[in-house]
Coordinates of C-alpha atoms in Angstrom, one line a residue:
X1 CA 0.0 0.0 0.0
X2 CA 1.2 3.6 -0.7
X3 CA 1.7 4.4 3.0
X4 CA 3.6 1.4 4.1
X5 CA 7.1 1.8 5.5
X6 CA 8.6 -0.4 2.7
X7 CA 7.1 1.7 -0.1
X8 CA 8.2 4.9 1.6
X9 CA 11.7 3.6 1.9
X10 CA 11.8 2.5 -1.7
X11 CA 10.4 5.8 -2.9
X12 CA 12.9 7.7 -0.7
X13 CA 15.8 5.7 -2.1
X14 CA 14.7 6.1 -5.7
X15 CA 14.2 9.8 -5.2
X16 CA 17.7 10.2 -3.7
X17 CA 19.3 8.3 -6.5
X18 CA 17.5 10.4 -9.1
X19 CA 18.6 13.6 -7.3
X20 CA 22.2 12.4 -7.3
X21 CA 22.0 11.5 -10.9
X22 CA 20.6 14.9 -11.9
X23 CA 23.1 16.7 -9.7
X24 CA 25.9 14.8 -11.4
X25 CA 24.5 15.4 -14.9
X26 CA 23.8 19.1 -14.6
X27 CA 27.3 20.5 -14.5
X28 CA 28.4 18.3 -17.4
X29 CA 25.4 19.3 -19.4
X30 CA 26.0 22.9 -18.6
X31 CA 29.7 22.6 -19.5
X32 CA 28.9 20.9 -22.9
X33 CA 26.4 23.6 -23.9
X34 CA 28.3 26.6 -25.4
X35 CA 27.4 30.0 -24.2
X36 CA 25.7 32.6 -26.5
X37 CA 28.0 35.2 -25.1
X38 CA 30.0 36.8 -28.0
X39 CA 33.8 36.5 -27.5
X40 CA 35.5 39.9 -27.1
X41 CA 37.9 38.9 -29.9
X42 CA 35.1 38.4 -32.5
X43 CA 36.2 41.4 -34.5
X44 CA 38.0 42.1 -37.8
X45 CA 40.7 44.6 -38.4
X46 CA 38.4 47.0 -40.2
X47 CA 35.9 47.1 -37.3
X48 CA 33.5 44.4 -38.5
X49 CA 32.3 42.5 -35.4
X50 CA 29.9 39.8 -34.2
X51 CA 26.9 41.4 -32.5
X52 CA 25.2 38.1 -31.5
X53 CA 25.7 34.4 -31.7
X54 CA 23.1 31.6 -31.3
X55 CA 24.1 28.0 -30.7
X56 CA 21.6 25.8 -32.6
X57 CA 23.2 22.6 -31.3
X58 CA 26.4 21.8 -29.5
X59 CA 28.1 21.7 -32.9
X60 CA 26.3 24.4 -34.9
X61 CA 26.3 28.2 -34.3
X62 CA 24.9 31.2 -36.2
X63 CA 26.7 34.5 -36.0
X64 CA 25.3 37.9 -36.8
X65 CA 28.2 40.0 -38.2
X66 CA 27.9 43.8 -38.5
X67 CA 30.0 44.2 -41.6
X68 CA 31.9 47.3 -42.5
X69 CA 32.6 46.0 -46.0
X70 CA 28.8 45.4 -46.7
X71 CA 27.4 48.3 -44.7
X72 CA 24.9 45.9 -43.1
X73 CA 24.6 42.9 -40.7
X74 CA 24.5 39.4 -42.2
X75 CA 24.7 35.9 -40.9
X76 CA 27.4 33.3 -40.8
X77 CA 26.8 29.6 -39.9
X78 CA 29.7 27.5 -38.4
X79 CA 29.9 23.8 -37.8
X80 CA 32.5 23.1 -35.1
X81 CA 34.2 19.7 -34.7
X82 CA 34.0 17.2 -31.8
X83 CA 35.9 18.4 -28.8
X84 CA 35.7 22.1 -29.8
X85 CA 35.6 24.3 -26.7
X86 CA 35.4 28.0 -26.3
X87 CA 38.5 28.0 -24.1
X88 CA 40.6 25.7 -26.3
X89 CA 43.9 26.9 -27.7
X90 CA 43.8 24.3 -30.5
X91 CA 43.4 25.5 -34.1
X92 CA 41.3 23.5 -36.6
X93 CA 41.5 23.1 -40.3
X94 CA 38.7 25.1 -41.9
X95 CA 36.5 24.7 -45.0
X96 CA 34.6 27.7 -46.3
X97 CA 31.4 26.6 -48.1
X98 CA 29.8 29.2 -50.4
X99 CA 26.2 29.2 -51.6
X100 CA 24.7 29.9 -55.0
X101 CA 22.7 32.8 -56.2
X102 CA 19.1 33.4 -55.0
X103 CA 20.1 31.5 -51.8
X104 CA 21.5 32.1 -48.4
X105 CA 24.0 30.9 -45.8
X106 CA 21.7 28.0 -44.5
X107 CA 21.7 26.3 -47.9
X108 CA 24.5 23.7 -47.3
X109 CA 22.9 22.5 -44.1
X110 CA 19.4 22.7 -45.5
X111 CA 20.0 20.9 -48.8
X112 CA 22.9 18.4 -48.1
X113 CA 24.2 16.1 -45.4
X114 CA 27.3 18.3 -44.8
X115 CA 26.9 18.0 -41.0
X116 CA 27.3 14.2 -41.2
X117 CA 30.5 14.6 -43.3
X118 CA 31.9 17.4 -41.2
X119 CA 31.5 15.6 -37.8
X120 CA 33.6 12.7 -39.0
X121 CA 36.6 15.0 -39.2
X122 CA 38.3 17.5 -37.0
X123 CA 37.3 20.3 -39.4
X124 CA 35.4 23.5 -39.0
X125 CA 33.0 24.4 -41.7
X126 CA 32.2 28.1 -42.2
X127 CA 29.1 29.1 -44.3
X128 CA 28.9 32.8 -44.7
X129 CA 26.1 34.8 -46.3
X130 CA 26.8 35.7 -49.9
X131 CA 23.8 37.7 -50.8
X132 CA 21.0 36.8 -53.2
X133 CA 23.0 38.6 -56.0
X134 CA 26.3 39.1 -54.2
X135 CA 28.3 37.4 -57.0
X136 CA 31.4 37.0 -54.8
X137 CA 33.0 40.3 -55.7
X138 CA 33.4 43.9 -54.5
X139 CA 30.9 45.6 -56.6
X140 CA 32.1 47.9 -59.3
X141 CA 29.3 50.4 -58.9
X142 CA 30.1 52.1 -62.3
X143 CA 33.7 52.7 -61.2
X144 CA 32.9 54.2 -57.9
X145 CA 33.3 50.9 -56.0
X146 CA 32.1 51.0 -52.3
X147 CA 29.5 48.7 -50.7
X148 CA 28.7 45.9 -51.0
X149 CA 32.2 44.4 -50.9
X150 CA 31.5 40.7 -50.7
X151 CA 35.1 39.7 -51.5
X152 CA 36.4 41.7 -48.6
X153 CA 33.7 40.4 -46.3
X154 CA 34.5 36.8 -47.0
X155 CA 38.3 36.8 -47.3
X156 CA 39.1 39.3 -44.6
X157 CA 36.3 40.0 -42.2
X158 CA 34.8 36.5 -41.8
X159 CA 38.3 34.9 -42.0
X160 CA 39.7 37.2 -39.3
X161 CA 36.7 36.7 -37.0
X162 CA 36.7 32.9 -37.1
X163 CA 40.5 32.8 -36.7
X164 CA 40.5 35.2 -33.8
X165 CA 37.5 34.1 -31.9
X166 CA 36.4 30.6 -33.0
X167 CA 39.7 28.7 -33.3
X168 CA 39.9 28.4 -37.1
X169 CA 43.4 27.7 -38.3
X170 CA 45.3 28.8 -41.4
X171 CA 44.9 25.5 -43.3
X172 CA 42.0 26.5 -45.4
X173 CA 39.9 25.1 -48.3
X174 CA 36.9 26.7 -50.1
X175 CA 34.1 25.1 -52.1
X176 CA 30.8 26.4 -53.6
X177 CA 27.9 25.6 -55.9
X178 CA 26.8 27.6 -58.8
X179 CA 27.9 31.2 -58.3
X180 CA 29.5 30.0 -55.1
X181 CA 31.6 27.7 -57.2
X182 CA 32.7 30.6 -59.3
X183 CA 33.5 32.5 -56.1
X184 CA 35.6 29.6 -54.7
X185 CA 37.8 29.5 -57.8
X186 CA 38.0 33.2 -58.1
X187 CA 39.0 33.7 -54.5
X188 CA 41.7 31.0 -54.8
X189 CA 43.0 32.9 -57.8
X190 CA 42.8 36.4 -56.5
X191 CA 44.5 35.4 -53.2
X192 CA 47.1 32.8 -54.1
X193 CA 48.1 30.7 -51.1
X194 CA 45.1 31.7 -49.0
X195 CA 43.4 28.5 -49.8
X196 CA 45.1 25.1 -50.2
X197 CA 42.2 23.7 -52.2
X198 CA 39.2 25.1 -54.1
X199 CA 36.2 23.1 -55.4
X200 CA 33.5 24.3 -57.8
X201 CA 30.3 22.5 -58.5
X202 CA 28.5 23.9 -61.5
X203 CA 30.3 27.3 -61.2
X204 CA 30.6 29.7 -64.2
X205 CA 34.3 29.5 -64.9
X206 CA 34.5 31.8 -67.8
X207 CA 32.7 35.1 -67.3
X208 CA 33.3 36.5 -70.7
X209 CA 32.6 33.5 -73.0
X210 CA 29.9 34.2 -75.7
X211 CA 26.5 34.3 -74.1
X212 CA 27.7 34.1 -70.5
X213 CA 27.4 37.8 -69.6
X214 CA 23.8 37.8 -70.9
X215 CA 23.1 34.7 -68.8
X216 CA 24.5 36.4 -65.7
X217 CA 22.6 39.6 -66.3
X218 CA 19.4 37.6 -66.8
X219 CA 19.9 35.6 -63.6
X220 CA 20.6 38.7 -61.6
X221 CA 17.5 40.6 -62.9
X222 CA 15.5 37.4 -62.5
X223 CA 16.1 37.3 -58.7
X224 CA 13.6 40.1 -58.5
X225 CA 15.3 42.1 -55.8
X226 CA 15.8 45.2 -57.9
X227 CA 19.5 44.8 -58.4
X228 CA 21.1 46.7 -61.2
X229 CA 23.2 44.0 -62.8
X230 CA 25.7 46.5 -64.2
X231 CA 26.7 47.5 -60.7
X232 CA 28.4 44.2 -60.0
X233 CA 31.2 43.9 -62.6
X234 CA 30.3 46.8 -64.8
X235 CA 28.9 46.9 -68.3
X236 CA 30.1 43.9 -70.5
X237 CA 32.7 45.0 -73.0
X238 CA 32.7 48.6 -71.9
X239 CA 34.1 47.6 -68.5
X240 CA 36.1 44.6 -69.7
X241 CA 39.1 45.5 -67.6
X242 CA 37.1 44.8 -64.4
X243 CA 35.4 41.8 -65.8
X244 CA 38.7 40.3 -66.8
X245 CA 40.1 40.8 -63.3
X246 CA 37.3 38.6 -61.9
X247 CA 37.2 36.0 -64.7
X248 CA 38.3 32.5 -63.5
X249 CA 39.5 31.7 -67.0
X250 CA 41.7 34.8 -67.3
X251 CA 43.2 34.3 -63.9
X252 CA 43.8 30.5 -64.2
X253 CA 47.6 30.5 -64.0
X254 CA 47.3 31.8 -60.4
X255 CA 45.9 28.4 -59.4
X256 CA 49.3 26.8 -59.7
X257 CA 50.2 25.4 -56.3
X258 CA 46.5 25.2 -55.3
X259 CA 44.5 21.9 -55.4
X260 CA 41.4 22.3 -57.7
X261 CA 38.3 20.3 -58.3
X262 CA 35.7 21.3 -60.9
X263 CA 32.5 19.6 -62.0
X264 CA 29.4 20.2 -64.1
X265 CA 26.9 18.8 -66.4
X266 CA 27.0 19.6 -70.1
X267 CA 24.1 17.9 -72.0
X268 CA 21.1 19.9 -70.7
X269 CA 19.4 16.6 -69.8
X270 CA 18.1 15.4 -66.4
X271 CA 20.6 13.3 -64.5
X272 CA 20.4 11.1 -61.4
X273 CA 18.1 12.5 -58.8
X274 CA 16.4 14.8 -61.3
X275 CA 12.8 14.4 -62.5
X276 CA 13.2 12.5 -65.8
X277 CA 10.2 14.3 -67.1
X278 CA 11.7 17.8 -66.7
X279 CA 10.9 19.9 -69.8
X280 CA 13.9 20.5 -72.1
X281 CA 13.4 24.3 -71.7
X282 CA 13.7 24.1 -67.9
X283 CA 16.0 26.9 -66.8
X284 CA 17.9 24.4 -64.6
X285 CA 18.7 22.3 -67.6
X286 CA 19.5 25.2 -70.0
X287 CA 21.7 27.0 -67.5
X288 CA 23.7 23.9 -66.7
X289 CA 24.4 23.3 -70.3
X290 CA 26.0 26.7 -70.6
X291 CA 27.7 26.4 -67.3
X292 CA 29.1 23.1 -68.4
X293 CA 30.5 24.7 -71.6
X294 CA 32.5 27.2 -69.4
X295 CA 33.9 24.3 -67.3
X296 CA 35.0 22.5 -70.5
X297 CA 36.7 25.7 -71.7
X298 CA 38.4 26.1 -68.3
X299 CA 39.6 22.6 -68.2
X300 CA 41.1 22.8 -71.7
X301 CA 42.8 26.0 -70.8
X302 CA 44.3 24.5 -67.7
X303 CA 45.6 21.5 -69.6
X304 CA 47.2 23.9 -72.2
X305 CA 48.9 25.9 -69.5
X306 CA 49.9 22.9 -67.3
X307 CA 47.7 23.8 -64.3
X308 CA 46.8 20.6 -62.5
X309 CA 43.0 20.2 -62.1
X310 CA 40.8 17.3 -61.1
X311 CA 37.6 17.4 -63.1
X312 CA 34.3 15.5 -63.3
X313 CA 32.4 16.6 -66.4
X314 CA 29.5 14.3 -66.0
X315 CA 27.2 15.1 -68.9
X316 CA 23.5 14.7 -67.8
X317 CA 22.4 16.7 -64.7
X318 CA 20.3 19.7 -63.8
X319 CA 21.7 22.8 -62.1
X320 CA 20.5 21.6 -58.7
X321 CA 21.3 20.0 -55.4
X322 CA 21.2 16.3 -56.3
X323 CA 24.3 16.8 -58.5
X324 CA 26.0 19.3 -56.1
X325 CA 25.5 16.9 -53.1
X326 CA 27.1 14.0 -55.0
X327 CA 30.0 16.2 -56.1
X328 CA 30.5 17.4 -52.5
X329 CA 30.8 13.7 -51.5
X330 CA 33.4 13.1 -54.2
X331 CA 35.5 16.2 -53.5
X332 CA 35.3 15.9 -49.7
X333 CA 38.3 13.5 -49.2
X334 CA 40.4 15.8 -51.4
X335 CA 39.4 18.9 -49.5
X336 CA 40.1 17.2 -46.1
X337 CA 43.5 15.8 -47.2
X338 CA 44.6 19.2 -48.5
X339 CA 44.0 20.9 -45.2
X340 CA 45.2 18.0 -43.0
X341 CA 41.8 17.3 -41.5
X342 CA 41.8 13.9 -39.8
X343 CA 38.9 11.5 -39.2
X344 CA 37.7 11.3 -35.6

C-alpha cells in the first residue's frame, strides 16, 4: 500500500538516487552547452564584429556579423568539430562553403548532409552569407566601388573573425555551388596561397565567354530584388578590364600550387536524382548546359597551361542540389586531405 514503511523507503531511495544522478549530470550538461555570449575577440581589423551568436546545437552556431565591407549585418553559420571548446587553444582546419545565387547561408545544411561529413573529421565548416545577388566580388558600382564588398567580407572580415574568436586555423579550403563555385575558384586565384584547395560544383568558370554575360545579367535581374546587374562587374565589353580581373578563366595561372576540383553537367538533360520528365526548356537544364561549356573551356585552358586540375564533367544533370551533393561527397576527401583534417 502507498503508505507502508517499505514503499516509503523504496520511494525515498529512488528519489535520492534520481537527485544524485541529476546533480551529477547538470554540471556536465552545462559545460557541454556553449554560451551565447559573444567572444570579445570576435572582431575584424576593419571594425566588423559579431553582434550576436546563437548555438543551434552543440556543434552548430549562427553568428550575426555587423560588416563594414557590406554596410549591413548578415549571418554566418559555423559547424565546429567534436571536442571544440570556447576555451581551447587548439586550431582547426577550416572549410569555407559558399552558396549559390538566390540562396543564403543556410543552404548547405538545408540541402545536403554536410553535417554528417563534417562531424567525421576535426574540421570547422564556415558558411557565410553571400547575398541573393552578391556574386562574390566587391561591386564595381560604375567605377565608384564602395558597398557591398562581398570579396572583402569573405576573405578578410569573416576569416579574421573565425580565426581570432572561434579557433579556425590557417589550413583553409573553399568550395561552392553555382555562383559560389565561381566564387571559390576566383577567391583562390585572387588570393594565391590563402586556400590550399578550391572546389567548384557547376560554377561559371569563364565570365566573358559568348552568351555568359547575358546569362549572368538575366539571372541577376530574375532574382527580382531590384539589383542593377551593371553595378556588379560593370557593363560587359565597356568595363572589360574589371570583368577580366574577376574572370576565373583569365586568372587561371594563379591556381598553380592550389588543389582544384571542378564539376558540371553539359548535356542539358536530367541526371540522377532529377525528375526525368523535366521539360527541355527548364532553366535548370538550360543553364547547366551553358555552365558546363565554361567548365570544359576552363579545363582545356588548364591543360594547355599545365595547371593541374581534377575534373568531373558528368554530362547529364540539372543545375540543382542532387548533383551538387554528389559532387561534394566526391570532393570531400580531397578537401580534407589538402588541409590536413583527420577522421575522428
